[in-house]
Every structure is written in structure tokens, then in C-alpha cells.
PDB file of C-alpha atoms in Angstrom:
ATOM      1  CA  MET A 848      26.446  -7.600 198.398  1.00 72.00           C
ATOM      2  CA  LYS A 849      29.852  -6.151 197.637  1.00 88.00           C
ATOM      3  CA  SER A 850      30.295  -2.651 196.355  1.00 96.00           C
ATOM      4  CA  ILE A 851      31.202  -2.120 192.715  1.00 97.00           C
ATOM      5  CA  VAL A 852      34.681  -1.035 193.826  1.00 97.00           C
ATOM      6  CA  GLY A 853      35.026  -4.236 195.871  1.00 97.00           C
ATOM      7  CA  GLN A 854      33.931  -6.362 192.930  1.00 98.00           C
ATOM      8  CA  ALA A 855      36.406  -4.615 190.615  1.00 98.00           C
ATOM      9  CA  SER A 856      39.166  -5.073 193.165  1.00 97.00           C
ATOM     10  CA  GLU A 857      38.404  -8.807 193.331  1.00 97.00           C
ATOM     11  CA  ILE A 858      38.771  -9.059 189.555  1.00 98.00           C
ATOM     12  CA  LEU A 859      42.198  -7.443 189.698  1.00 97.00           C
ATOM     13  CA  SER A 860      43.338  -9.580 192.613  1.00 97.00           C
ATOM     14  CA  LYS A 861      42.696 -12.849 190.783  1.00 95.00           C
ATOM     15  CA  GLU A 862      45.843 -14.932 190.747  1.00 94.00           C
ATOM     16  CA  GLU A 863      45.007 -16.649 187.471  1.00 94.00           C
ATOM     17  CA  GLU A 864      45.222 -14.798 184.188  1.00 94.00           C
ATOM     18  CA  LEU A 865      42.406 -12.399 183.462  1.00 96.00           C
ATOM     19  CA  THR A 866      40.002 -13.112 180.630  1.00 96.00           C
ATOM     20  CA  LEU A 867      38.034 -10.928 178.267  1.00 97.00           C
ATOM     21  CA  ALA A 868      34.973 -11.633 180.433  1.00 97.00           C
ATOM     22  CA  ASP A 869      36.853 -10.264 183.469  1.00 97.00           C
ATOM     23  CA  TYR A 870      37.793  -7.161 181.497  1.00 97.00           C
ATOM     24  CA  ASN A 871      34.237  -6.598 180.301  1.00 96.00           C
ATOM     25  CA  LYS A 872      32.879  -7.011 183.833  1.00 97.00           C
ATOM     26  CA  PHE A 873      35.451  -4.516 185.128  1.00 97.00           C
ATOM     27  CA  ILE A 874      34.441  -1.963 182.475  1.00 95.00           C
ATOM     28  CA  LYS A 875      30.754  -2.490 183.263  1.00 96.00           C
ATOM     29  CA  LEU A 876      31.440  -1.888 186.956  1.00 97.00           C
ATOM     30  CA  GLN A 877      33.513   1.184 186.119  1.00 96.00           C
ATOM     31  CA  ASP A 878      30.606   2.577 184.098  1.00 95.00           C
ATOM     32  CA  MET A 879      28.358   2.125 187.142  1.00 96.00           C
ATOM     33  CA  ALA A 880      30.510   4.416 189.316  1.00 96.00           C
ATOM     34  CA  LYS A 881      28.367   7.396 190.325  1.00 96.00           C
ATOM     35  CA  THR A 882      29.941   9.066 193.342  1.00 96.00           C
ATOM     36  CA  GLU A 883      33.226  10.953 193.238  1.00 97.00           C
ATOM     37  CA  GLU A 884      34.632   8.434 195.715  1.00 96.00           C
ATOM     38  CA  GLU A 885      33.796   5.528 193.397  1.00 96.00           C
ATOM     39  CA  LYS A 886      35.147   7.367 190.361  1.00 95.00           C
ATOM     40  CA  SER A 887      38.360   8.137 192.210  1.00 96.00           C
ATOM     41  CA  ALA A 888      38.742   4.497 193.240  1.00 96.00           C
ATOM     42  CA  PHE A 889      38.220   3.371 189.653  1.00 96.00           C
ATOM     43  CA  ARG A 890      40.886   5.760 188.389  1.00 94.00           C
ATOM     44  CA  TRP A 891      43.292   3.956 190.702  1.00 94.00           C
ATOM     45  CA  LEU A 892      41.961   0.496 189.843  1.00 96.00           C
ATOM     46  CA  ALA A 893      42.142   1.258 186.111  1.00 94.00           C
ATOM     47  CA  GLU A 894      45.920   1.455 186.426  1.00 95.00           C
ATOM     48  CA  GLY A 895      45.891  -2.089 187.768  1.00 95.00           C
ATOM     49  CA  MET A 896      43.733  -3.251 184.875  1.00 96.00           C
ATOM     50  CA  TYR A 897      46.034  -1.503 182.419  1.00 94.00           C
ATOM     51  CA  GLN A 898      48.968  -3.456 183.877  1.00 95.00           C
ATOM     52  CA  ARG A 899      47.127  -6.738 183.328  1.00 96.00           C
ATOM     53  CA  LEU A 900      45.957  -6.105 179.746  1.00 96.00           C
ATOM     54  CA  PRO A 901      48.839  -8.196 178.293  1.00 96.00           C
ATOM     55  CA  GLU A 902      47.330 -11.310 179.916  1.00 95.00           C
ATOM     56  CA  ILE A 903      44.058 -10.772 178.078  1.00 96.00           C
ATOM     57  CA  ALA A 904      45.729  -9.744 174.835  1.00 96.00           C
ATOM     58  CA  ALA A 905      47.799 -12.928 174.880  1.00 96.00           C
ATOM     59  CA  LYS A 906      44.598 -14.977 174.895  1.00 95.00           C
ATOM     60  CA  GLU A 907      42.744 -12.745 172.415  1.00 96.00           C
ATOM     61  CA  GLY A 908      45.691 -12.320 170.057  1.00 96.00           C
ATOM     62  CA  ASN A 909      45.429  -8.525 170.007  1.00 95.00           C
ATOM     63  CA  TYR A 910      44.378  -5.424 171.928  1.00 94.00           C
ATOM     64  CA  ASP A 911      41.342  -4.665 169.754  1.00 93.00           C
ATOM     65  CA  PHE A 912      39.028  -5.095 172.756  1.00 93.00           C
ATOM     66  CA  VAL A 913      40.445  -1.961 174.432  1.00 93.00           C
ATOM     67  CA  LYS A 914      38.757   1.336 173.713  1.00 77.00           C
ATOM     68  CA  ASP A 915      40.838   4.473 174.111  1.00 71.00           C
ATOM     69  CA  ASP A 916      38.307   6.195 176.347  1.00 63.00           C
ATOM     70  CA  GLU A 917      37.929   3.354 178.865  1.00 59.00           C
ATOM     71  CA  PHE A 918      40.840   4.295 181.126  1.00 53.00           C
TER      72      PHE A 918
END
């Protein structure tokens, strides 16, 4: 079984456009981070997710799915 950081990294490395389901899974994994190492990795990965938000917003028609405290 892959680590939560590995799973989140796989989401971000998808070549196709990300979906709202991908975003929600990423956030769920981020919430599961317990150790300082995992939290640190997610701070870095969150930047990658932030860069890909326009893909999701294009499909959803807005950015309403993003909560200010998630990144």
C-alpha cells in the first residue's frame, strides 16, 4: 500500500486534467497527514495542487469548491 504522500503525488502527476474527485481525494489525504514529515511533504504538494486548480475550476465553472484554509 502506498503512503498518503505517494498517493497525493500520483494525483498531481496525472497527465489528464484533474477532477473535483481528485481534488477531494487530495484534501482527504492531506487531512490524514500526522507526522511532521508528512505535513511538510503536503505543504510542498499543496503548491502543485494550487497550480492545477484552474483545470478543476474549468470543469466546475467556478472555484467555490476551494476552502481558504485547505492550503
